[in-house]
Structures are given as C-alpha cells and as structure tokens.
GROMACS .gro file of C-alpha atoms in nm:
model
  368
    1UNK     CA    1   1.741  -2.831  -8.877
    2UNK     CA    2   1.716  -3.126  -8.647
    3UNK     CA    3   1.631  -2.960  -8.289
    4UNK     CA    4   1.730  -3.184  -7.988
    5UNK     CA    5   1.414  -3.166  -7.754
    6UNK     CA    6   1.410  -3.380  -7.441
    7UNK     CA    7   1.092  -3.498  -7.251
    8UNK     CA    8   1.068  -3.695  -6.951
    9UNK     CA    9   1.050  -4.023  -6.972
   10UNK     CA   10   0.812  -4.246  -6.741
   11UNK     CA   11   0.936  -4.563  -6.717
   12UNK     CA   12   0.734  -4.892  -6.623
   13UNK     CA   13   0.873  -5.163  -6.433
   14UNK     CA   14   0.762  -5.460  -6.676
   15UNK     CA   15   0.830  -5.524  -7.054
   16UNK     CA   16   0.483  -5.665  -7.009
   17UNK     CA   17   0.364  -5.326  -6.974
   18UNK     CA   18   0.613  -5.101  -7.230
   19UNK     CA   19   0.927  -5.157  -7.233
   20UNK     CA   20   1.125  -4.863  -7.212
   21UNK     CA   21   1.324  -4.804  -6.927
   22UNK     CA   22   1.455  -4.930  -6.632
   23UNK     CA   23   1.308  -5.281  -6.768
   24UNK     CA   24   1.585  -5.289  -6.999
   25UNK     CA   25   1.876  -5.196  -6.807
   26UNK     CA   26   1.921  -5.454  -6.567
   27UNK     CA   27   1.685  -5.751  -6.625
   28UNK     CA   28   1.549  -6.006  -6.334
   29UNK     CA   29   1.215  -6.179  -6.287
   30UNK     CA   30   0.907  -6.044  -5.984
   31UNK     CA   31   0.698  -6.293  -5.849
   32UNK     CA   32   0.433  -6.221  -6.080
   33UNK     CA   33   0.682  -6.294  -6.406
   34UNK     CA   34   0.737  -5.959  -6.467
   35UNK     CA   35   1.057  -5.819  -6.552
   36UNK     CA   36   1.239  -5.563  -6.313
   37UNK     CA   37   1.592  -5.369  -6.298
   38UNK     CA   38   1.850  -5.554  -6.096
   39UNK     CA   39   2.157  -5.413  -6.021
   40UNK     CA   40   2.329  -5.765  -5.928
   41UNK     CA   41   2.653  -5.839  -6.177
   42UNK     CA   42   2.646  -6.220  -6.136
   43UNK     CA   43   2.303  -6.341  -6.306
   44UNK     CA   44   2.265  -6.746  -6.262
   45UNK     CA   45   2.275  -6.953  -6.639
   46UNK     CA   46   1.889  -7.003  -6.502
   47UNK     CA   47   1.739  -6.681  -6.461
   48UNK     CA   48   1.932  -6.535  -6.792
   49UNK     CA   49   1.760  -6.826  -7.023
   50UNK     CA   50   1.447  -6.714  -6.849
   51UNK     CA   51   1.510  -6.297  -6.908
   52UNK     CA   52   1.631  -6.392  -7.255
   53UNK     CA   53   1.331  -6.571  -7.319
   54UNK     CA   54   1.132  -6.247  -7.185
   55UNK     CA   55   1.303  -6.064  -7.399
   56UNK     CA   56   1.263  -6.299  -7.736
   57UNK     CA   57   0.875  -6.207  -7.664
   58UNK     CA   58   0.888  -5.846  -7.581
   59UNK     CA   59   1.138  -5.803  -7.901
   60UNK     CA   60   0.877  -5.977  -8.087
   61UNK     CA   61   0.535  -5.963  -7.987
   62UNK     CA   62   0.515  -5.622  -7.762
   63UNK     CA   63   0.812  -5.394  -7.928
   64UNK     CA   64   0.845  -5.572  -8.278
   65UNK     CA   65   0.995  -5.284  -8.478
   66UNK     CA   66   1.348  -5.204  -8.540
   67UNK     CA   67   1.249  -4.829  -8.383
   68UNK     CA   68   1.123  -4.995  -8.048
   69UNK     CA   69   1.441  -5.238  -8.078
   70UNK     CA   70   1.699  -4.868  -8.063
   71UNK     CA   71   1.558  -4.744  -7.780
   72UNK     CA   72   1.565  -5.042  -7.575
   73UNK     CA   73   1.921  -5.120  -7.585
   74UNK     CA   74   1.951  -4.700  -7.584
   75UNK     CA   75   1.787  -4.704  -7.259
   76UNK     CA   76   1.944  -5.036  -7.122
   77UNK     CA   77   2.237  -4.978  -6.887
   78UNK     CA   78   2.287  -5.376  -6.877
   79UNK     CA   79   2.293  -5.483  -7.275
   80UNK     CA   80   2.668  -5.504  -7.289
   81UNK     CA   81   2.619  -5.819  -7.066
   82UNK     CA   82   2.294  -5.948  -7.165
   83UNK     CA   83   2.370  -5.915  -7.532
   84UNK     CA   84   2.609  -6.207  -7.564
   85UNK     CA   85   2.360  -6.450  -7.351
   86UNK     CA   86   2.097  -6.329  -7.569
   87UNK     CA   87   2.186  -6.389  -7.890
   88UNK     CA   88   2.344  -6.729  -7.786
   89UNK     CA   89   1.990  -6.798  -7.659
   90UNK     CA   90   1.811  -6.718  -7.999
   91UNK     CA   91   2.078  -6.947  -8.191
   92UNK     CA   92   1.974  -7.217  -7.967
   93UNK     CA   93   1.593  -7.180  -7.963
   94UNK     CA   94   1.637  -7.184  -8.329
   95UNK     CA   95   1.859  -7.483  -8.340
   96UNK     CA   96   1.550  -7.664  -8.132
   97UNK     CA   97   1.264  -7.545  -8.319
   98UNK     CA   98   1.079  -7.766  -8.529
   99UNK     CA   99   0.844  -7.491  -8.706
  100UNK     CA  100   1.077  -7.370  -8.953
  101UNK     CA  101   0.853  -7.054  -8.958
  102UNK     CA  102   0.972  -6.980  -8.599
  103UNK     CA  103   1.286  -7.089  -8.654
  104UNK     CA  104   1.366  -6.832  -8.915
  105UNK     CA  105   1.176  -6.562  -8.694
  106UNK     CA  106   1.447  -6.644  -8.408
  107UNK     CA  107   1.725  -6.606  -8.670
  108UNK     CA  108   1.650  -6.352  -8.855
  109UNK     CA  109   1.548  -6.165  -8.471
  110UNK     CA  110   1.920  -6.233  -8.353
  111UNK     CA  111   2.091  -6.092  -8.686
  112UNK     CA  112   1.873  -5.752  -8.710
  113UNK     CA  113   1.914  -5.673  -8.359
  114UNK     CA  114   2.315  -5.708  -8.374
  115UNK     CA  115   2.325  -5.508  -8.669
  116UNK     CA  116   2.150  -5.271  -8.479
  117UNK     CA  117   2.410  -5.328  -8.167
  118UNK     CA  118   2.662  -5.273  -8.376
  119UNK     CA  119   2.491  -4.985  -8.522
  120UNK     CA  120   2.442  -4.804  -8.169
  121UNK     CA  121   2.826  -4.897  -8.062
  122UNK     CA  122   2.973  -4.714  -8.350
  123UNK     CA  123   2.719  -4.428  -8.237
  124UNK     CA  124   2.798  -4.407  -7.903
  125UNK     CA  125   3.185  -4.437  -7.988
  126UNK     CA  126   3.160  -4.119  -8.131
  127UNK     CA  127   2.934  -3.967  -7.829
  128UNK     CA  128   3.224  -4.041  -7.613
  129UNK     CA  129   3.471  -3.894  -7.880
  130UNK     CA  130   3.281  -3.591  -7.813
  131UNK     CA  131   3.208  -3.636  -7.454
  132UNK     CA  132   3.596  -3.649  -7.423
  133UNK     CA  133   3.633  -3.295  -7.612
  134UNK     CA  134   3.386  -3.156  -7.676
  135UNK     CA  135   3.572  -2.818  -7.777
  136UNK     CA  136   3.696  -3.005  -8.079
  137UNK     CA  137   3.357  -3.049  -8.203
  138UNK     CA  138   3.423  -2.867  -8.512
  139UNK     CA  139   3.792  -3.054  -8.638
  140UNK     CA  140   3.581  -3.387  -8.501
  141UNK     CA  141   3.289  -3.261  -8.743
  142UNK     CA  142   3.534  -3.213  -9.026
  143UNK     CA  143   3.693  -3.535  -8.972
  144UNK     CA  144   3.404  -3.771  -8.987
  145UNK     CA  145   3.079  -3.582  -9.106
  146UNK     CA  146   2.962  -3.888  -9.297
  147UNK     CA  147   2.915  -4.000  -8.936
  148UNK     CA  148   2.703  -3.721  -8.810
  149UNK     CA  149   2.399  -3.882  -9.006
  150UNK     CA  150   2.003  -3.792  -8.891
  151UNK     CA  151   2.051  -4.143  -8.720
  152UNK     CA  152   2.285  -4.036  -8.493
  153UNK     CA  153   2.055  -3.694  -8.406
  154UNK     CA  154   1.815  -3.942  -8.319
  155UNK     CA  155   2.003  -4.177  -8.106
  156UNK     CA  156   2.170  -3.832  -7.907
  157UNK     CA  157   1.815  -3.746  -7.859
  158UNK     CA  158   1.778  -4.090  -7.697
  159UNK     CA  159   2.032  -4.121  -7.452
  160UNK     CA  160   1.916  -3.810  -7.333
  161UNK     CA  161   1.597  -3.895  -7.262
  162UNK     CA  162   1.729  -4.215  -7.092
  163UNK     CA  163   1.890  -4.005  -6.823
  164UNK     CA  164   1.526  -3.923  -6.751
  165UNK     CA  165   1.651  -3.915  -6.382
  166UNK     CA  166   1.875  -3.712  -6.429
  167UNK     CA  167   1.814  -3.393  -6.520
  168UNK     CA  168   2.172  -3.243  -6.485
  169UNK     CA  169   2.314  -3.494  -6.733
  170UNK     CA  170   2.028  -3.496  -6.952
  171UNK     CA  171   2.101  -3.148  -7.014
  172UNK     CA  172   2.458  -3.183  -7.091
  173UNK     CA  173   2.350  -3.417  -7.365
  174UNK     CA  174   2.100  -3.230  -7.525
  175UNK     CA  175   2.328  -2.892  -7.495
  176UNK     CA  176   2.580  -3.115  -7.657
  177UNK     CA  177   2.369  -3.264  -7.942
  178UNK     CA  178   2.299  -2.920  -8.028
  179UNK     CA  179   2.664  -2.769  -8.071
  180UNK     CA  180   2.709  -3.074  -8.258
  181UNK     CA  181   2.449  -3.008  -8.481
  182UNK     CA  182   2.582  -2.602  -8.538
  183UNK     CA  183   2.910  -2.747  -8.594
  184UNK     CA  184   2.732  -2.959  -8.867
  185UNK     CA  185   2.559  -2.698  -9.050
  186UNK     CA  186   2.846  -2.481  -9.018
  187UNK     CA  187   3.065  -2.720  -9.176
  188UNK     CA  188   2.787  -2.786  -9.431
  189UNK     CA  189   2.728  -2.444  -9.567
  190UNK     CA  190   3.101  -2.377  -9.563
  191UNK     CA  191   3.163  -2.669  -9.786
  192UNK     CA  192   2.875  -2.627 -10.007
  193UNK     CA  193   2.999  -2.221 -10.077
  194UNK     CA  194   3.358  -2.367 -10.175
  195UNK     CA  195   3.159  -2.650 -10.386
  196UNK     CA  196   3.031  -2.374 -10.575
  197UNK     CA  197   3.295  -2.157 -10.593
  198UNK     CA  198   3.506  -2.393 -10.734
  199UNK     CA  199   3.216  -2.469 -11.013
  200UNK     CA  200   3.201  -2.088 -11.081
  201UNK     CA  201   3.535  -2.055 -11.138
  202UNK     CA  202   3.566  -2.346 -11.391
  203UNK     CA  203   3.234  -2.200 -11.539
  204UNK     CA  204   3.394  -1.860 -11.561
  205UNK     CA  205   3.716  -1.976 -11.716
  206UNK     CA  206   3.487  -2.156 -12.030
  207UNK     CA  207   3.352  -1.819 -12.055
  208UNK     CA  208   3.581  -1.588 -12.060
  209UNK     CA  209   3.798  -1.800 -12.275
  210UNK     CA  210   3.536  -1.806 -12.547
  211UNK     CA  211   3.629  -1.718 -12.946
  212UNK     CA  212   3.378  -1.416 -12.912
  213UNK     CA  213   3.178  -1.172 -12.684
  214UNK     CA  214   2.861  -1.314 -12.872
  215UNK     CA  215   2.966  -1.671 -12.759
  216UNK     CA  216   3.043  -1.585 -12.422
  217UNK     CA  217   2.706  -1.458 -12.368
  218UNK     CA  218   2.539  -1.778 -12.549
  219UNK     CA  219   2.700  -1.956 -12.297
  220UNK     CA  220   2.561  -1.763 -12.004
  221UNK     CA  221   2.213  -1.757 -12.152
  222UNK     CA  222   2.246  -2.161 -12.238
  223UNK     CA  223   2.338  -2.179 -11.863
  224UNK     CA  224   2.086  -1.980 -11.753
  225UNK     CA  225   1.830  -2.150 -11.931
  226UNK     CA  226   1.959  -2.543 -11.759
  227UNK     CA  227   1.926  -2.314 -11.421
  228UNK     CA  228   2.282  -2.325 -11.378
  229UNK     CA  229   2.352  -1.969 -11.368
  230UNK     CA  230   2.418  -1.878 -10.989
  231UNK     CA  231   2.472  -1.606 -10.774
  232UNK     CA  232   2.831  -1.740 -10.733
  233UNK     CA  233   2.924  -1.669 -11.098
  234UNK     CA  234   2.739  -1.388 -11.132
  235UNK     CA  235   2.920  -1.231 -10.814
  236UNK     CA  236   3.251  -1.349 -11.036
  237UNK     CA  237   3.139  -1.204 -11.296
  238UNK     CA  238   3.048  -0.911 -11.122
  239UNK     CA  239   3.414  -0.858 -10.920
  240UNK     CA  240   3.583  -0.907 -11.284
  241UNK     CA  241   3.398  -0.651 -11.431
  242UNK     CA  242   3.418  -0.418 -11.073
  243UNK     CA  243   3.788  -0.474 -11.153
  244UNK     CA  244   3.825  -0.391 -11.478
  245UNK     CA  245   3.676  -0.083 -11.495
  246UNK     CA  246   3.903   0.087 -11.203
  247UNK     CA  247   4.162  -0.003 -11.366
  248UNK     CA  248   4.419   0.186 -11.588
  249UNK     CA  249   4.627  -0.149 -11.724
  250UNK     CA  250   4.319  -0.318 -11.941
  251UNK     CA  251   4.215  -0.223 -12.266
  252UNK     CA  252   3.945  -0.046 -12.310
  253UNK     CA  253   3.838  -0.377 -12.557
  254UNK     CA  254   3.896  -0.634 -12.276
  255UNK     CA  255   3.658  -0.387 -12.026
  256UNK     CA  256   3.355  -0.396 -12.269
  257UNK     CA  257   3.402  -0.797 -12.309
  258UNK     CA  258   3.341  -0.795 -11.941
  259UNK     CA  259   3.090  -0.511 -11.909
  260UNK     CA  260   2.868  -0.717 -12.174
  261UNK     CA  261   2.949  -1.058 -12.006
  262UNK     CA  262   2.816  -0.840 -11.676
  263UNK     CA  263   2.496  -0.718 -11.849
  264UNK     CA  264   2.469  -1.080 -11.944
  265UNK     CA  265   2.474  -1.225 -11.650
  266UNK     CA  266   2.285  -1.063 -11.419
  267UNK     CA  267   2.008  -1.013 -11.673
  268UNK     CA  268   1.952  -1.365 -11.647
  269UNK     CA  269   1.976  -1.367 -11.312
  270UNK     CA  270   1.717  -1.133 -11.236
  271UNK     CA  271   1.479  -1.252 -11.459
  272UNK     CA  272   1.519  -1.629 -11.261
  273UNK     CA  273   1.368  -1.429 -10.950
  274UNK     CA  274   0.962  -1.482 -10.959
  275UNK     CA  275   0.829  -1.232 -11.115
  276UNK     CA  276   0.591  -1.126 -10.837
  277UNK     CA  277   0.884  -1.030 -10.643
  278UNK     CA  278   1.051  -0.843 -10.914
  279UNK     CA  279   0.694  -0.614 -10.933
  280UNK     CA  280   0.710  -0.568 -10.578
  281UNK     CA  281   1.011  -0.437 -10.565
  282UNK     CA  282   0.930  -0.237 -10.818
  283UNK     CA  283   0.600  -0.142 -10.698
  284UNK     CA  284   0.774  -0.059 -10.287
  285UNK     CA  285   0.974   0.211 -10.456
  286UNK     CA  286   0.691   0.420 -10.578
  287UNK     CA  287   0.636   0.699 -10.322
  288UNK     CA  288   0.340   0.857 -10.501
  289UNK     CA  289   0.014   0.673 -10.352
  290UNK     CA  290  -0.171   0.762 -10.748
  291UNK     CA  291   0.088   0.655 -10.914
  292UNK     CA  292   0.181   0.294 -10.747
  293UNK     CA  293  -0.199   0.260 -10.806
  294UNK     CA  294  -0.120   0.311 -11.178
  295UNK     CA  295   0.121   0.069 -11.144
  296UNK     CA  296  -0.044  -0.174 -10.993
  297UNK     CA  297  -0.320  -0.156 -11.251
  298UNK     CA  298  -0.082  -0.211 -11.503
  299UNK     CA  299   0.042  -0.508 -11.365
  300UNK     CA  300  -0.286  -0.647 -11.347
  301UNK     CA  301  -0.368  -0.560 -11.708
  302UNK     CA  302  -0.281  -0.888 -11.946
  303UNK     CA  303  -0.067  -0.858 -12.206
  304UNK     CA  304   0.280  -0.951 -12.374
  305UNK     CA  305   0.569  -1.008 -12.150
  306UNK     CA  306   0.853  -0.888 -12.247
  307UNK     CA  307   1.211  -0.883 -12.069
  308UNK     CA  308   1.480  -0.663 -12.211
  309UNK     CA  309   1.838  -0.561 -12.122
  310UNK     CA  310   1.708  -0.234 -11.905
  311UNK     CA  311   1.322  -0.269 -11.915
  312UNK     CA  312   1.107  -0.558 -11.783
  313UNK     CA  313   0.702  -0.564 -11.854
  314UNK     CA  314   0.537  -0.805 -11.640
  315UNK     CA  315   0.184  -0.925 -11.528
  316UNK     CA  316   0.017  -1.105 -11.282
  317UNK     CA  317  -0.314  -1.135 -11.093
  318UNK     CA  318  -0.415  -0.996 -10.794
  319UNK     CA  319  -0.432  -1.307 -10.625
  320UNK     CA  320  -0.087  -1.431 -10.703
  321UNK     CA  321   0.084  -1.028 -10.558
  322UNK     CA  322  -0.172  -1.050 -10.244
  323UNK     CA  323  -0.050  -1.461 -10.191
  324UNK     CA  324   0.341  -1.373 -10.231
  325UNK     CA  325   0.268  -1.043 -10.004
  326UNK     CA  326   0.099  -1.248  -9.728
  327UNK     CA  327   0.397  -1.509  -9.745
  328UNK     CA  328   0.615  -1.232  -9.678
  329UNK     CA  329   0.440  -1.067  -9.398
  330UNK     CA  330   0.357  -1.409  -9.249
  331UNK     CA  331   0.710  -1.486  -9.226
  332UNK     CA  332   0.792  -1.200  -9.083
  333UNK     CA  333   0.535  -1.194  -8.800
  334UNK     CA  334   0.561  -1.539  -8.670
  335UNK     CA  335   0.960  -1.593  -8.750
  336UNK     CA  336   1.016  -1.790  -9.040
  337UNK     CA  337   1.188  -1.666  -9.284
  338UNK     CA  338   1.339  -2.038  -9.368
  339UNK     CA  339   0.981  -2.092  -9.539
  340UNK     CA  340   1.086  -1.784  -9.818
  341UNK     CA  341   1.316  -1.838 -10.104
  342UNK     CA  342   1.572  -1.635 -10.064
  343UNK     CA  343   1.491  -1.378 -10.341
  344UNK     CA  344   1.204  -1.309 -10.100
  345UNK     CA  345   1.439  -1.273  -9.782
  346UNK     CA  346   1.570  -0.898  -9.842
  347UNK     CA  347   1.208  -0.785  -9.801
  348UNK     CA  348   1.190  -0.878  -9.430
  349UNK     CA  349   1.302  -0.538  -9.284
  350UNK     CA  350   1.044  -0.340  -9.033
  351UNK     CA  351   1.002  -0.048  -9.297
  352UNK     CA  352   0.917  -0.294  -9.600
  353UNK     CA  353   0.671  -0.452  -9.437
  354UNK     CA  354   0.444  -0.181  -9.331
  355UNK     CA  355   0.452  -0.121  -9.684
  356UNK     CA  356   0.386  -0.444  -9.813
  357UNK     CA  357   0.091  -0.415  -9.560
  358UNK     CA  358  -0.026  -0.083  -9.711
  359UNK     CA  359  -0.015  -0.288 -10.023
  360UNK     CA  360  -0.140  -0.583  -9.962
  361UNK     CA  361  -0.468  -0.340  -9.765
  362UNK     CA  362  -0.504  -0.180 -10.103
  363UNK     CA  363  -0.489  -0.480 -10.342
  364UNK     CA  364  -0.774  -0.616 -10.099
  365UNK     CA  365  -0.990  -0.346 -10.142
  366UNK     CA  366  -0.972  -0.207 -10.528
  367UNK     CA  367  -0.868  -0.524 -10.683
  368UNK     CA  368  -0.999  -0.841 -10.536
   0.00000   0.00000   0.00000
C-alpha cells in the first residue's frame, strides 16, 4: 500500500536556490533579487509584475516539471493571491512577445499550471472534507473513492511535509492520510469480495442449471482451464454440496449432482496451486525422516505427470522445491508475506517452518 512517510523539510529562502518552501508562500524581492516570504497582504502592481516575473523563470528554468510545479503551490501559503496576478502576467508577456517560440512557452506555462491549480483545489477540498470529520472517513470513502486516487496520497504526503514547522500538525496529517488510506483498502477488498460473489453466483446458476452432470462439469473444467474458476465458486460449490448432504428433503439424485459438481471443482482448483506447493504439503506431512526421503526422491525422479480425481504424481527439481522453500522462510523471517501468493500463505505458521527448514537443510545436502 501507499505508506504516508514525512521528512523534514529544509527550506531555502530564494527560488534562486530551490524553491520549495517558504519562497513560495509569500513572495517579495531582497536586495540581492532574491525572493523571500512576506507576510504583507497588500503587494504594490510593481513588485507583483516583478515576483511574477521571478516566478515565470523559476517555473521554467529552475523547477520546469509539472512534479516541481505541485509542490510549489503545495507548499505556498500565498498562491490563492498570487495566482490570479500570475497568470494575468503570463497572458500579457505572451501578448508582447515577438518570438513566437516564447510566446507559446508563456502560454502553454499559464494553462498547465492552472490545470494543475485546479487539480490541487479539488484535492484539498476533499482534505478539508475530511479535516471537518474525519470519523466519517469510511461513508466519505464510499461516497467518492474515484477521488481517493495515488495523486491525492501524494499531495496528503505534501502538505504534510509543508508543515515542516510544525511538527504537531504535520502529524495530524500524516495520521490522517493513513486512516484514509485503511478506509480505502477496506472499502476496496470489501467491494472486490461482493464483485466476485456476485460473478460466482451467476457462474453457479449456468452450472447447476445445466442439461447433465457431464455438462456441468465441462463447464467447470472449460472455466478452469480460462483461469476463471475461483475460490469464490468453489466455496459455493462447496456450501451447496455441505448442504445437501445434511439434509433429509433432497434426493439422493440431486446430492450426487452436487457431490460430482464438488469433486469437480475443487479438483481443478487444486491442481491451479503450483505444484511445488502441492509436494510440500505433501512432503510436511510425512513424519517418518526415511520415508519423506523416499518421497522426496520420487519427486525428483522425471517422469509422466499425471493428475487424477484422488491421486496426483508430480515432479520437480531440486532447485525449483529449495527456491519455493526459501521464499517461504524468507517471508516469514523478515515479514512479508505480501511477496507470497496466497496458496503459499497457510505455510507461514512457527511449526511449518522449522520444518520447511529441516527440509530445505536436507534438500541442500543429498540433492543439490
């Protein structure tokens, strides 16, 4: 996910120099034509054609991207009333320009930077929305996730930073950037399991109302095949057939329709797991140290694979168990288990992985 970190920001006192602080918010000229905050509201028609002008050459010659362009205004506490003068300023530099090269440079300067202004207003409209309430993160969330974009993570991250002295209010930013971004992925992974809950069910209705228990299954093998067979169906599949078989109202007909749809399915499903895994988890339930060494010889011994209703034989090399073992272990020693699929995830218990280490000891020294 997209962490909110905040670093202190040094800030210079000249857009000659950088250009990201305090030079933006409130902009006046030093005696030696550098540009420094000033705090005065009333700025003379004068000086603000000369900061504009500053500003025309720090937006294009010392901070020319649109990046650079962000966190200026982000960390200007005066663009709301420099903005106007500015772009007023580029129209007319461009209206006097005779190199048509600069002319367009002016222009085209003035339009990306207000579609960036307008940009960071509609962000920091919904900052204050959430300033305002923030325990209403989650029905704000739900009401206007297309506006929680990675843009907006980015310009939160900003403003924090620019209250670089202010370490109280920093914080309060960056603490609320963060419940913003649970409230995201909550809503996220909510809506994505009724997403495919809804699919499953329309998947299981074509199936079960199939013209034979033959079809039925050709469907679930044609689906698993496209990679459309998922855990969500499967666990449908699985509660229907759960059902059925407590209970004393179906026919016995209807409960071996669903006990070979069952087979079916999660047959398919298991053999989509890697097929590393599925031999480790074979292999980690062998007690017997001679007789997982048997094993493990056999699934380093080439051959045909096959992949039945009850049996599975599989192969590998020793190099491909010892990699998926190490990923496994890895993960589990340095915390992160986001890097395994999640086939992979149910291994990462305190007990497993001693053994996988046992294993992974004894692939190292017979087999590789």
């Amino acid at each position: 996910g997209f962490v909110l970190r905040c670093e202190k920001v040094k800030l210079r006192s000249s857009f000659r120099a950088a250009g990201l602080g305090n030079t933006t918010t409130a902009l006046t000229e030093t005696k030696d034509g550098a540009v420094k905050e000033n705090n005065s509201e009333q700025l003379d028609d004068q000086k603000m054609v000369r900061i504009c002008d500053k500003l025309i050459q720090v937006f294009m010659v010392d901070k020319p991207t649109p990046t650079d362009w962000r966190r200026l205004l982000t960390f200007s506490k005066e663009w709301d009333n420099i903005g106007p003068h500015f772009y007023k300023r580029c129209e007319d530099r461009a209206d006097s320009e005779s190199d048509p090269g600069m002319k367009h440079k002016l222009l085209r300067l003035s339009r990306k930077l207000k579609e960036i202004d307008v940009d960071l207003q509609r962000q920091n409209e919904l900052l204050d929305t959430i300033r305002k309430s923030p325990s209403e993160v989650g029905e704000i969330v739900a009401r206007r996730r297309k506006d929680f974009t990675k843009e907006f993570f980015v310009h939160l991250h900003t403003v924090a930073e620019s209250y670089y002295d202010n370490p109280t209010e920093q914080n309060a930013i960056t603490k609320l950037g963060n419940i913003c971004l649970a409230a995201v992925e909550s809503y996220d992974t909510t809506t994505e399991s009724l997403e495919a809950l809804n699919a499953a069910e329309l998947k299981f209705q074509d199936i079960i109302n199939s013209p034979s228990v033959d079809a039925a299954c050709r469907k679930i093998d044609n689906l698993a095949e496209k990679n459309q067979l998922d855990s969500a169906l499967v666990l449908m599949i699985t509660k229907a057939w759960s059902a059925a078989k407590e209970s004393n109202m179906m026919k016995d007909e209807a409960k071996d329709v669903l006990y070979h749809l069952y087979k079916t399915a999660s047959g398919n499903l298991q053999r989509l797991v890697p097929k590393e895994i599925r031999i480790l988890k074979y292999l980690l339930t062998i007690e017997d140290p001679e007789e997982r060494m048997s094993a493990l010889n056999d699934a380093f011994t080439p051959g045909d694979e096959l992949e039945g209703m009850d049996v599975d034989c599989l192969y590998t090399t020793p190099v491909q168990l010892h990699t998926w073992i190490r990923s496994v272990v890895d993960a589990y020693h340095f915390s992160r288990e986001g890097t395994l699929i999640k086939e992979a995830k149910d291994l990462m218990s305190p007990t497993i992985i001693k053994k996988l280490e046992d294993l992974k000891k004894t692939i190292q020294d017979n087999f590789m």
